[in-house]
Amino acid sequence: MSRTSARLAAVATAVVLATTGAAASATAEAATPATGSAVVNESNTFLVNSLSAGVMVFALPTATGSYDSTTGLSASFPVTGGSANLPAYYGDVRLGGGLLFINLRTGKSAVFKDLAFNVTTWQITGVPQGATAPVALLDPAGDTSVSGNAAGGSLQASDLQVDEEGAKYLDTKLNTTFFTPGQSVGSLSFTFKAGS
């Protein structure tokens, strides 16, 4: 074997070993993902009022929606990452899916992606399509039950209200006066388990 061939073989071996080592390291460091969901239960009252105003709200994939004539619409947004301690009120949990708001009377719409539950500010936020800064959309309120620690926890809120920032943004974007700060949407059930 020539000196050049030996050098190339050595370099190739080093690359293979480095790649294998990196892959093994990545596998060893691969964390189990955070799990859980934020389930928004939209009350029949809010549904009827929004439809009367010509406003429709849709959960976008990877969120899943369902309807029950007794409890109303619900949408489940999967936890995709983040870290939080619910009882200590700090952290931020990322959610999958998105939200689409449509004003059928004006033809205006608003799409939110990069949803999150900001535990520090106690708000569900979303980034409007074409923007980078999140908008506070919904606030858990009413009778709340919080449990857990940094490893995971749960929140049950009997009321879920439109945030002031979200109301202003949506009314402007959709050219409506339907949304108001503190407007009751329904309730929230949130569970979170940190990844490892």
XYZ file of N, CA, C and O in Angstrom:
784
model
N 0.854 -1.171 0.000
C 0.000 0.000 0.000
C 0.903 1.238 0.000
O 1.820 1.326 0.789
N 0.595 2.177 -0.898
C 1.413 3.387 -0.978
C 1.141 4.273 0.232
O 0.156 4.107 0.942
N 2.066 5.206 0.418
C 1.914 6.138 1.536
C 0.619 6.949 1.406
O -0.097 7.169 2.377
N 0.295 7.374 0.185
C -0.927 8.161 -0.054
C -2.161 7.323 0.250
O -3.099 7.786 0.904
N -2.148 6.063 -0.223
C -3.285 5.178 0.038
C -3.451 4.933 1.529
O -4.562 4.896 2.058
N -2.331 4.766 2.217
C -2.387 4.545 3.670
C -2.968 5.753 4.377
O -3.767 5.622 5.305
N -2.558 6.931 3.930
C -3.092 8.161 4.548
C -4.592 8.279 4.304
O -5.353 8.630 5.194
N -5.015 8.010 3.057
C -6.446 8.081 2.734
C -7.242 7.062 3.556
O -8.331 7.355 4.050
N -6.675 5.864 3.694
C -7.348 4.829 4.491
C -7.461 5.263 5.947
O -8.484 5.062 6.605
N -6.400 5.864 6.447
C -6.408 6.325 7.843
C -7.430 7.426 8.043
O -8.171 7.457 9.034
N -7.491 8.360 7.072
C -8.478 9.458 7.152
C -9.893 8.898 7.092
O -10.774 9.276 7.858
N -10.092 7.951 6.154
C -11.421 7.341 6.020
C -11.821 6.628 7.302
O -12.962 6.725 7.774
N -10.879 5.894 7.891
C -11.150 5.196 9.146
C -11.493 6.181 10.258
O -12.423 5.964 11.036
N -10.744 7.286 10.313
C -10.996 8.308 11.335
C -12.374 8.914 11.168
O -13.107 9.141 12.143
N -12.762 9.164 9.894
C -14.092 9.732 9.625
C -15.178 8.759 10.052
O -16.167 9.125 10.691
N -14.999 7.463 9.697
C -15.983 6.450 10.076
C -16.097 6.353 11.591
O -17.193 6.315 12.159
N -14.969 6.332 12.278
C -14.981 6.233 13.738
C -15.619 7.466 14.372
O -16.400 7.374 15.319
N -15.289 8.613 13.820
C -15.861 9.858 14.353
C -17.363 9.880 14.143
O -18.132 10.251 15.032
N -17.783 9.466 12.936
C -19.210 9.435 12.640
C -19.923 8.421 13.523
O -20.983 8.692 14.078
N -19.345 7.239 13.663
C -19.935 6.205 14.513
C -19.988 6.673 15.958
O -20.992 6.495 16.647
N -18.914 7.306 16.395
C -18.884 7.829 17.760
C -19.927 8.894 17.970
O -20.606 8.940 18.992
N -20.068 9.765 16.966
C -21.073 10.838 17.067
C -22.465 10.243 17.093
O -23.332 10.682 17.859
N -22.679 9.220 16.247
C -24.001 8.588 16.226
C -24.288 7.900 17.555
O -25.393 7.989 18.092
N -23.262 7.195 18.091
C -23.448 6.519 19.378
C -23.687 7.546 20.469
O -24.523 7.358 21.348
N -22.936 8.659 20.395
C -23.108 9.714 21.388
C -24.490 10.320 21.291
O -25.151 10.571 22.289
N -24.951 10.541 20.048
C -26.283 11.116 19.854
C -27.351 10.164 20.371
O -28.333 10.585 20.973
N -27.139 8.863 20.121
C -28.090 7.878 20.612
C -28.092 7.851 22.129
O -29.148 7.793 22.761
N -26.906 7.916 22.727
C -26.816 7.889 24.185
C -27.434 9.147 24.787
O -28.027 9.103 25.852
N -27.286 10.269 24.066
C -27.810 11.526 24.578
C -29.253 11.769 24.161
O -29.870 12.714 24.608
N -29.771 10.941 23.234
C -31.132 11.143 22.759
C -32.096 11.067 23.937
O -32.183 10.053 24.617
N -32.751 12.148 24.162
C -33.659 12.227 25.301
C -35.040 11.738 24.910
O -35.452 11.855 23.758
N -35.733 11.193 25.868
C -37.132 10.891 25.619
C -37.857 12.222 25.558
O -37.583 13.129 26.352
N -38.751 12.390 24.596
C -39.399 13.689 24.433
C -40.386 13.987 25.552
O -40.886 13.082 26.218
N -40.644 15.282 25.713
C -41.691 15.693 26.643
C -43.027 15.199 26.089
O -43.205 15.083 24.878
N -43.940 14.872 26.982
C -45.245 14.379 26.554
C -46.344 15.125 27.292
O -46.105 15.833 28.268
N -47.562 14.929 26.834
C -48.718 15.555 27.453
C -49.562 16.267 26.408
O -49.339 16.107 25.199
N -50.509 17.047 26.881
C -51.375 17.775 25.955
C -52.077 18.925 26.663
O -52.219 18.931 27.888
N -52.480 19.880 25.856
C -53.344 20.964 26.325
C -54.673 20.775 25.610
O -54.743 20.892 24.380
N -55.700 20.429 26.364
C -57.012 20.190 25.776
C -57.899 21.390 26.070
O -58.216 21.682 27.228
N -58.266 22.088 25.005
C -59.149 23.248 25.119
C -60.571 22.787 24.836
O -60.856 22.242 23.768
N -61.439 22.966 25.805
C -62.851 22.632 25.621
C -63.619 23.922 25.377
O -63.759 24.749 26.276
N -64.058 24.103 24.140
C -64.814 25.304 23.760
C -66.278 25.065 24.105
O -66.893 24.124 23.628
N -66.833 25.925 24.933
C -68.212 25.732 25.385
C -69.199 25.961 24.244
O -68.911 26.670 23.268
N -70.385 25.369 24.384
C -71.438 25.579 23.395
C -71.844 27.043 23.333
O -72.193 27.559 22.267
N -71.783 27.737 24.481
C -72.138 29.163 24.506
C -71.193 29.964 23.624
O -71.631 30.778 22.797
N -69.874 29.730 23.783
C -68.913 30.447 22.950
C -69.083 30.056 21.486
O -69.010 30.910 20.591
N -69.320 28.780 21.211
C -69.500 28.307 19.844
C -70.679 29.000 19.170
O -70.562 29.518 18.055
N -71.817 29.038 19.858
C -73.011 29.672 19.291
C -72.780 31.166 19.074
O -73.123 31.723 18.025
N -72.170 31.831 20.072
C -71.910 33.268 19.946
C -70.940 33.572 18.809
O -71.121 34.541 18.064
N -69.903 32.753 18.669
C -68.930 32.999 17.605
C -69.552 32.770 16.229
O -69.326 33.551 15.297
N -70.352 31.724 16.094
C -71.009 31.465 14.815
C -72.004 32.570 14.482
O -72.139 32.969 13.318
N -72.694 33.086 15.493
C -73.633 34.191 15.279
C -72.904 35.437 14.777
O -73.457 36.236 14.025
N -71.649 35.589 15.213
C -70.842 36.739 14.783
C -70.114 36.448 13.470
O -69.387 37.306 12.956
N -70.294 35.242 12.930
C -69.635 34.879 11.685
C -68.191 34.455 11.864
O -67.426 34.397 10.892
N -67.793 34.153 13.105
C -66.405 33.792 13.394
C -66.300 32.295 13.659
O -67.065 31.739 14.449
N -65.346 31.658 12.992
C -65.101 30.234 13.206
C -63.646 30.028 13.605
O -62.760 30.730 13.114
N -63.423 29.054 14.498
C -62.078 28.739 14.972
C -61.813 27.260 14.712
O -62.643 26.409 15.053
N -60.662 26.966 14.099
C -60.303 25.592 13.776
C -58.940 25.256 14.369
O -58.016 26.076 14.321
N -58.823 24.046 14.913
C -57.520 23.534 15.341
C -56.839 22.931 14.121
O -57.467 22.204 13.347
N -55.569 23.263 13.933
C -54.807 22.768 12.792
C -53.885 21.621 13.225
O -53.449 21.578 14.369
N -53.561 20.706 12.294
C -52.651 19.608 12.636
C -51.340 20.153 13.200
O -50.918 21.236 12.802
N -50.809 19.489 14.197
C -51.053 18.144 14.657
C -52.054 18.075 15.813
O -52.160 17.046 16.478
N -52.774 19.139 16.024
C -53.846 19.122 17.021
C -54.998 18.288 16.477
O -55.151 18.139 15.261
N -55.794 17.730 17.375
C -56.956 16.955 16.956
C -58.194 17.536 17.602
O -58.165 17.977 18.752
N -59.266 17.557 16.859
C -60.507 18.128 17.364
C -61.612 17.103 17.470
O -61.583 16.059 16.804
N -62.588 17.399 18.311
C -63.766 16.549 18.440
C -64.938 17.400 18.915
O -64.756 18.537 19.367
N -66.153 16.846 18.797
C -67.344 17.586 19.217
C -68.266 16.683 20.007
O -68.476 15.520 19.656
N -68.812 17.235 21.081
C -69.805 16.545 21.897
C -70.951 17.525 22.106
O -70.726 18.664 22.512
N -72.167 17.104 21.826
C -73.310 18.021 21.904
C -73.533 18.556 23.311
O -74.131 19.614 23.498
N -73.055 17.832 24.323
C -73.222 18.276 25.705
C -72.126 19.245 26.126
O -72.403 20.288 26.719
N -70.889 18.901 25.812
C -69.763 19.714 26.298
C -69.223 20.691 25.269
O -68.478 21.606 25.603
N -69.550 20.510 23.991
C -69.076 21.418 22.951
C -67.869 20.886 22.205
O -67.583 19.694 22.222
N -67.165 21.800 21.557
C -65.971 21.442 20.784
C -64.775 21.285 21.701
O -64.683 21.966 22.718
N -63.856 20.424 21.323
C -62.600 20.331 22.059
C -61.472 20.128 21.068
O -61.671 19.563 19.992
N -60.306 20.635 21.417
C -59.113 20.454 20.593
C -57.965 20.087 21.512
O -57.773 20.712 22.559
N -57.223 19.065 21.121
C -56.092 18.591 21.917
C -54.798 18.937 21.190
O -54.572 18.498 20.063
N -53.960 19.747 21.857
C -52.688 20.175 21.297
C -51.567 19.402 22.008
O -51.393 19.560 23.221
N -50.812 18.573 21.282
C -49.786 17.751 21.932
C -48.596 18.573 22.404
O -48.189 19.536 21.751
N -48.052 18.184 23.543
C -46.820 18.794 24.040
C -45.674 18.322 23.152
O -45.546 17.133 22.879
N -44.837 19.253 22.696
C -43.713 18.892 21.829
C -42.357 19.210 22.453
O -41.326 18.833 21.903
N -42.335 19.884 23.596
C -41.057 20.194 24.226
C -41.195 21.270 25.276
O -42.293 21.715 25.597
N -40.062 21.684 25.804
C -40.045 22.718 26.827
C -39.855 22.145 28.209
O -39.737 20.937 28.398
N -39.814 23.027 29.176
C -39.700 22.613 30.579
C -40.470 23.597 31.430
O -40.536 24.791 31.119
N -41.062 23.084 32.480
C -41.888 23.943 33.330
C -42.111 23.304 34.685
O -41.978 22.092 34.847
N -42.442 24.135 35.651
C -42.870 23.692 36.969
C -44.176 24.421 37.247
O -44.176 25.606 37.573
N -45.280 23.732 37.042
C -46.593 24.365 37.158
C -46.863 24.957 38.542
O -47.277 26.106 38.641
N -46.621 24.199 39.640
C -46.913 24.784 40.957
C -46.027 25.995 41.293
O -46.426 26.859 42.069
N -44.830 26.063 40.700
C -43.923 27.185 40.957
C -44.117 28.308 39.939
O -43.464 29.345 40.036
N -45.001 28.111 38.982
C -45.341 29.130 37.979
C -44.138 29.624 37.190
O -43.952 30.829 37.015
N -43.343 28.703 36.681
C -42.281 29.140 35.768
C -42.061 28.087 34.690
O -42.341 26.907 34.880
N -41.587 28.563 33.538
C -41.284 27.677 32.432
C -42.151 27.961 31.223
O -43.002 28.863 31.219
N -41.897 27.177 30.193
C -42.580 27.368 28.922
C -42.688 26.005 28.242
O -41.687 25.304 28.112
N -43.871 25.615 27.835
C -44.088 24.322 27.200
C -44.598 24.539 25.778
O -45.606 25.222 25.568
N -43.890 23.970 24.815
C -44.276 24.115 23.412
C -45.383 23.112 23.072
O -45.373 21.975 23.531
N -46.291 23.558 22.199
C -47.425 22.737 21.798
C -47.443 22.562 20.281
O -47.113 23.480 19.538
N -47.862 21.391 19.839
C -47.994 21.137 18.416
C -49.306 21.674 17.885
O -50.206 22.043 18.633
N -49.415 21.688 16.576
C -50.645 22.158 15.952
C -50.660 23.661 15.775
O -49.658 24.344 15.935
N -51.813 24.165 15.446
C -51.979 25.593 15.236
C -53.436 25.961 15.361
O -54.287 25.110 15.635
N -53.729 27.239 15.141
C -55.103 27.734 15.219
C -55.411 28.585 13.993
O -54.584 29.404 13.571
N -56.590 28.399 13.441
C -57.070 29.195 12.323
C -58.364 29.879 12.743
O -59.309 29.225 13.173
N -58.387 31.196 12.633
C -59.573 31.999 12.912
C -60.059 32.585 11.589
O -59.266 33.145 10.838
N -61.356 32.475 11.304
C -61.916 33.013 10.066
C -63.155 33.846 10.380
O -64.013 33.425 11.160
N -63.234 35.026 9.785
C -64.445 35.841 9.838
C -65.162 35.621 8.516
O -64.732 36.121 7.473
N -66.248 34.861 8.543
C -66.963 34.519 7.321
C -67.610 35.733 6.674
O -67.869 35.738 5.475
N -67.849 36.777 7.460
C -68.503 37.967 6.912
C -67.533 38.872 6.169
O -67.923 39.567 5.235
N -66.305 38.899 6.592
C -65.323 39.784 5.945
C -64.326 39.016 5.090
O -63.603 39.618 4.293
N -64.272 37.702 5.271
C -63.303 36.904 4.540
C -61.896 36.996 5.106
O -60.951 36.441 4.549
N -61.745 37.672 6.237
C -60.431 37.822 6.866
C -60.115 36.589 7.702
O -61.009 35.929 8.228
N -58.811 36.284 7.828
C -58.407 35.127 8.620
C -57.122 35.427 9.374
O -56.386 36.365 9.046
N -56.859 34.611 10.377
C -55.622 34.702 11.155
C -55.175 33.288 11.474
O -55.977 32.452 11.901
N -53.887 33.015 11.254
C -53.314 31.700 11.525
C -52.216 31.864 12.569
O -51.374 32.761 12.457
N -52.236 30.988 13.576
C -51.207 30.993 14.618
C -50.475 29.654 14.615
O -51.094 28.602 14.562
N -49.160 29.730 14.692
C -48.309 28.547 14.774
C -47.460 28.683 16.030
O -47.617 29.635 16.784
N -46.546 27.766 16.252
C -45.647 27.820 17.408
C -46.405 28.127 18.703
O -46.056 29.040 19.452
N -47.452 27.356 18.941
C -48.240 27.537 20.158
C -47.423 27.116 21.378
O -46.559 26.245 21.295
N -47.706 27.736 22.504
C -46.995 27.398 23.738
C -47.860 27.772 24.928
O -48.741 28.639 24.831
N -47.605 27.104 26.048
C -48.199 27.524 27.310
C -47.069 28.121 28.125
O -46.171 27.420 28.573
N -47.099 29.444 28.280
C -46.092 30.142 29.056
C -46.557 30.111 30.509
O -47.476 30.838 30.896
N -45.943 29.240 31.289
C -46.363 29.049 32.681
C -46.036 30.282 33.520
O -46.770 30.626 34.447
N -44.950 30.978 33.183
C -44.544 32.160 33.937
C -45.600 33.261 33.854
O -45.930 33.898 34.854
N -46.145 33.479 32.649
C -47.166 34.530 32.472
C -48.586 33.970 32.517
O -49.548 34.726 32.474
N -48.693 32.637 32.592
C -49.982 31.950 32.667
C -50.845 32.255 31.443
O -52.014 32.606 31.534
N -50.238 32.097 30.251
C -50.916 32.412 28.997
C -50.610 31.348 27.943
O -49.493 30.847 27.861
N -51.607 31.058 27.114
C -51.382 30.274 25.911
C -51.094 31.287 24.812
O -51.873 32.214 24.581
N -49.943 31.103 24.153
C -49.525 32.055 23.134
C -49.406 31.369 21.777
O -49.327 30.140 21.687
N -49.383 32.184 20.738
C -49.179 31.684 19.390
C -48.505 32.750 18.558
O -48.701 33.944 18.791
N -47.716 32.316 17.593
C -47.029 33.250 16.702
C -47.854 33.392 15.424
O -48.106 32.397 14.742
N -48.293 34.614 15.093
C -49.067 34.798 13.862
C -48.237 34.439 12.635
O -47.020 34.648 12.613
N -48.896 33.887 11.630
C -48.213 33.531 10.393
C -47.545 34.770 9.806
O -48.153 35.836 9.711
N -46.269 34.634 9.448
C -45.529 35.744 8.887
C -44.880 36.639 9.924
O -44.230 37.621 9.576
N -45.044 36.314 11.209
C -44.450 37.103 12.291
C -43.490 36.233 13.086
O -43.368 35.032 12.846
N -42.805 36.852 14.033
C -41.873 36.096 14.877
C -42.204 36.226 16.366
O -41.798 35.384 17.152
N -42.924 37.269 16.734
C -43.241 37.494 18.147
C -44.569 36.834 18.505
O -45.550 36.942 17.759
N -44.622 36.137 19.650
C -45.879 35.505 20.055
C -46.908 36.512 20.537
O -46.567 37.594 21.019
N -48.168 36.132 20.404
C -49.301 36.915 20.890
C -49.989 36.102 21.978
O -50.231 34.909 21.807
N -50.282 36.735 23.108
C -51.010 36.056 24.183
C -52.464 35.889 23.738
O -53.140 36.873 23.436
N -52.926 34.640 23.682
C -54.269 34.357 23.174
C -55.276 34.029 24.268
O -56.379 34.574 24.285
N -54.902 33.118 25.157
C -55.859 32.613 26.146
C -55.223 32.529 27.524
O -54.034 32.231 27.651
N -56.038 32.762 28.549
C -55.570 32.720 29.933
C -56.404 31.728 30.745
O -57.631 31.887 30.825
N -55.787 30.713 31.362
C -56.525 29.844 32.282
C -57.052 30.675 33.451
O -56.342 31.534 33.974
N -58.285 30.422 33.846
C -58.904 31.215 34.915
C -59.941 30.363 35.633
O -60.018 29.154 35.435
N -60.726 31.009 36.476
C -61.775 30.304 37.205
C -61.199 29.425 38.295
O -60.126 29.693 38.842
N -61.904 28.347 38.609
C -61.411 27.381 39.591
C -60.277 26.593 38.956
O -60.468 25.956 37.915
N -59.097 26.659 39.555
C -57.956 25.948 38.998
C -57.394 24.956 40.005
O -57.421 25.188 41.211
N -56.888 23.856 39.462
C -56.236 22.837 40.268
C -54.885 22.570 39.620
O -54.818 22.212 38.437
N -53.806 22.772 40.382
C -52.455 22.609 39.860
C -51.707 21.593 40.715
O -51.790 21.623 41.944
N -50.973 20.701 40.058
C -50.154 19.742 40.793
C -48.898 19.442 40.007
O -48.814 19.742 38.812
N -47.911 18.830 40.681
C -46.708 18.396 40.002
C -45.453 19.090 40.477
O -45.426 19.728 41.537
N -44.396 18.966 39.657
C -43.093 19.573 39.939
C -42.386 19.771 38.603
O -43.031 19.734 37.553
N -41.068 19.942 38.634
C -40.329 20.178 37.392
C -40.354 18.968 36.456
O -40.124 19.102 35.255
N -40.633 17.790 36.987
C -40.674 16.588 36.154
C -41.984 16.447 35.391
O -42.073 15.696 34.430
N -42.995 17.169 35.809
C -44.292 17.099 35.148
C -45.389 17.581 36.060
O -45.160 17.842 37.248
N -46.566 17.716 35.519
C -47.673 18.175 36.340
C -48.939 18.308 35.530
O -48.997 17.941 34.349
N -49.965 18.840 36.188
C -51.244 19.023 35.505
C -51.925 20.292 35.988
O -51.673 20.776 37.099
N -52.757 20.821 35.131
C -53.554 22.001 35.423
C -54.956 21.769 34.899
O -55.137 21.366 33.747
N -55.919 21.981 35.747
C -57.320 21.956 35.346
C -57.873 23.345 35.625
O -57.810 23.824 36.763
N -58.399 24.004 34.614
C -58.967 25.345 34.778
C -60.411 25.325 34.304
O -60.693 24.940 33.163
N -61.327 25.732 35.181
C -62.743 25.696 34.844
C -63.127 26.756 33.824
O -64.199 26.691 33.220
N -62.261 27.743 33.628
C -62.538 28.797 32.663
C -61.273 29.063 31.851
O -60.149 28.931 32.357
N -61.457 29.414 30.602
C -60.359 29.783 29.725
C -60.800 31.054 29.023
O -61.807 31.065 28.316
N -60.054 32.136 29.256
C -60.503 33.453 28.800
C -59.602 34.023 27.712
O -58.398 33.773 27.681
N -60.200 34.826 26.845
C -59.446 35.513 25.798
C -58.579 36.583 26.448
O -59.065 37.395 27.238
N -57.294 36.561 26.146
C -56.364 37.547 26.675
C -56.602 38.899 25.986
O -57.028 38.960 24.832
N -56.301 39.971 26.692
C -56.498 41.310 26.134
C -55.711 41.508 24.839
O -56.218 42.047 23.854
N -54.461 41.044 24.829
C -53.632 41.193 23.631
C -54.226 40.410 22.465
O -54.289 40.892 21.328
N -54.686 39.196 22.753
C -55.286 38.364 21.713
C -56.568 38.958 21.170
O -56.821 38.911 19.957
N -57.397 39.511 22.056
C -58.659 40.124 21.632
C -58.400 41.277 20.668
O -59.039 41.389 19.616
N -57.449 42.142 21.022
C -57.126 43.282 20.159
C -56.577 42.819 18.816
O -56.963 43.323 17.757
N -55.669 41.838 18.865
C -55.064 41.346 17.626
C -56.130 40.735 16.713
O -56.191 41.037 15.517
N -56.968 39.858 17.270
C -57.963 39.161 16.461
C -59.026 40.110 15.914
O -59.418 40.000 14.749
N -59.509 41.034 16.726
C -60.516 41.984 16.236
C -59.956 42.812 15.083
O -60.645 43.067 14.095
N -58.701 43.225 15.205
C -58.078 44.016 14.138
C -57.853 43.176 12.892
O -58.212 43.580 11.778
N -57.266 42.004 13.073
C -56.931 41.139 11.942
C -58.174 40.644 11.211
O -58.187 40.532 9.982
N -59.229 40.319 11.952
C -60.435 39.758 11.347
C -61.473 40.816 10.998
O -62.525 40.502 10.433
N -61.186 42.057 11.384
C -62.136 43.156 11.152
C -63.494 42.840 11.790
O -64.534 42.819 11.140
N -63.432 42.584 13.102
C -64.636 42.272 13.865
C -64.551 42.943 15.231
O -63.511 43.497 15.594
N -65.634 42.902 15.964
C -65.636 43.396 17.352
C -66.079 42.275 18.286
O -66.510 42.516 19.406
N -65.953 41.040 17.799
C -66.441 39.897 18.565
C -65.613 39.600 19.817
O -66.155 39.305 20.872
N -64.302 39.660 19.694
C -63.442 39.256 20.801
C -63.279 40.380 21.824
O -63.055 41.532 21.476
N -63.386 40.005 23.110
C -63.228 40.975 24.193
C -62.331 40.384 25.277
O -62.334 39.166 25.500
N -61.538 41.223 25.948
C -60.687 40.715 27.035
C -61.524 40.049 28.125
O -62.570 40.569 28.523
N -61.105 38.893 28.581
C -61.829 38.181 29.634
C -63.006 37.367 29.133
O -63.697 36.719 29.921
N -63.230 37.343 27.834
C -64.325 36.576 27.245
C -64.104 35.085 27.493
O -63.023 34.558 27.250
N -65.117 34.401 27.995
C -64.979 32.983 28.316
C -65.088 32.129 27.056
O -66.051 32.245 26.298
N -64.086 31.274 26.852
C -64.063 30.370 25.707
C -64.541 28.979 26.127
O -65.218 28.296 25.379
N -64.181 28.581 27.326
C -64.540 27.249 27.802
C -63.695 26.866 28.983
O -63.666 27.572 29.985
N -62.946 25.776 28.872
C -62.101 25.311 29.972
C -60.820 24.699 29.404
O -60.701 24.490 28.198
N -59.874 24.415 30.304
C -58.583 23.874 29.887
C -58.181 22.710 30.781
O -58.325 22.762 32.004
N -57.663 21.655 30.146
C -57.067 20.535 30.862
C -55.668 20.356 30.275
O -55.517 20.055 29.097
N -54.649 20.555 31.112
C -53.266 20.519 30.638
C -52.449 19.531 31.454
O -52.493 19.529 32.672
N -51.738 18.645 30.747
C -50.837 17.705 31.413
C -49.473 17.789 30.740
O -49.382 17.990 29.521
N -48.420 17.620 31.547
C -47.076 17.776 31.025
C -46.133 16.833 31.760
O -46.172 16.742 32.986
N -45.309 16.129 30.989
C -44.253 15.308 31.577
C -42.968 15.677 30.866
O -42.881 15.604 29.627
N -41.978 16.094 31.622
C -40.721 16.544 31.033
C -39.990 15.388 30.370
O -40.099 14.239 30.803
N -39.242 15.705 29.334
C -38.394 14.703 28.699
C -37.184 14.427 29.552
O -36.902 15.125 30.528
N -36.436 13.392 29.224
C -35.247 13.063 29.999
C -34.069 12.775 29.092
O -34.222 12.628 27.907
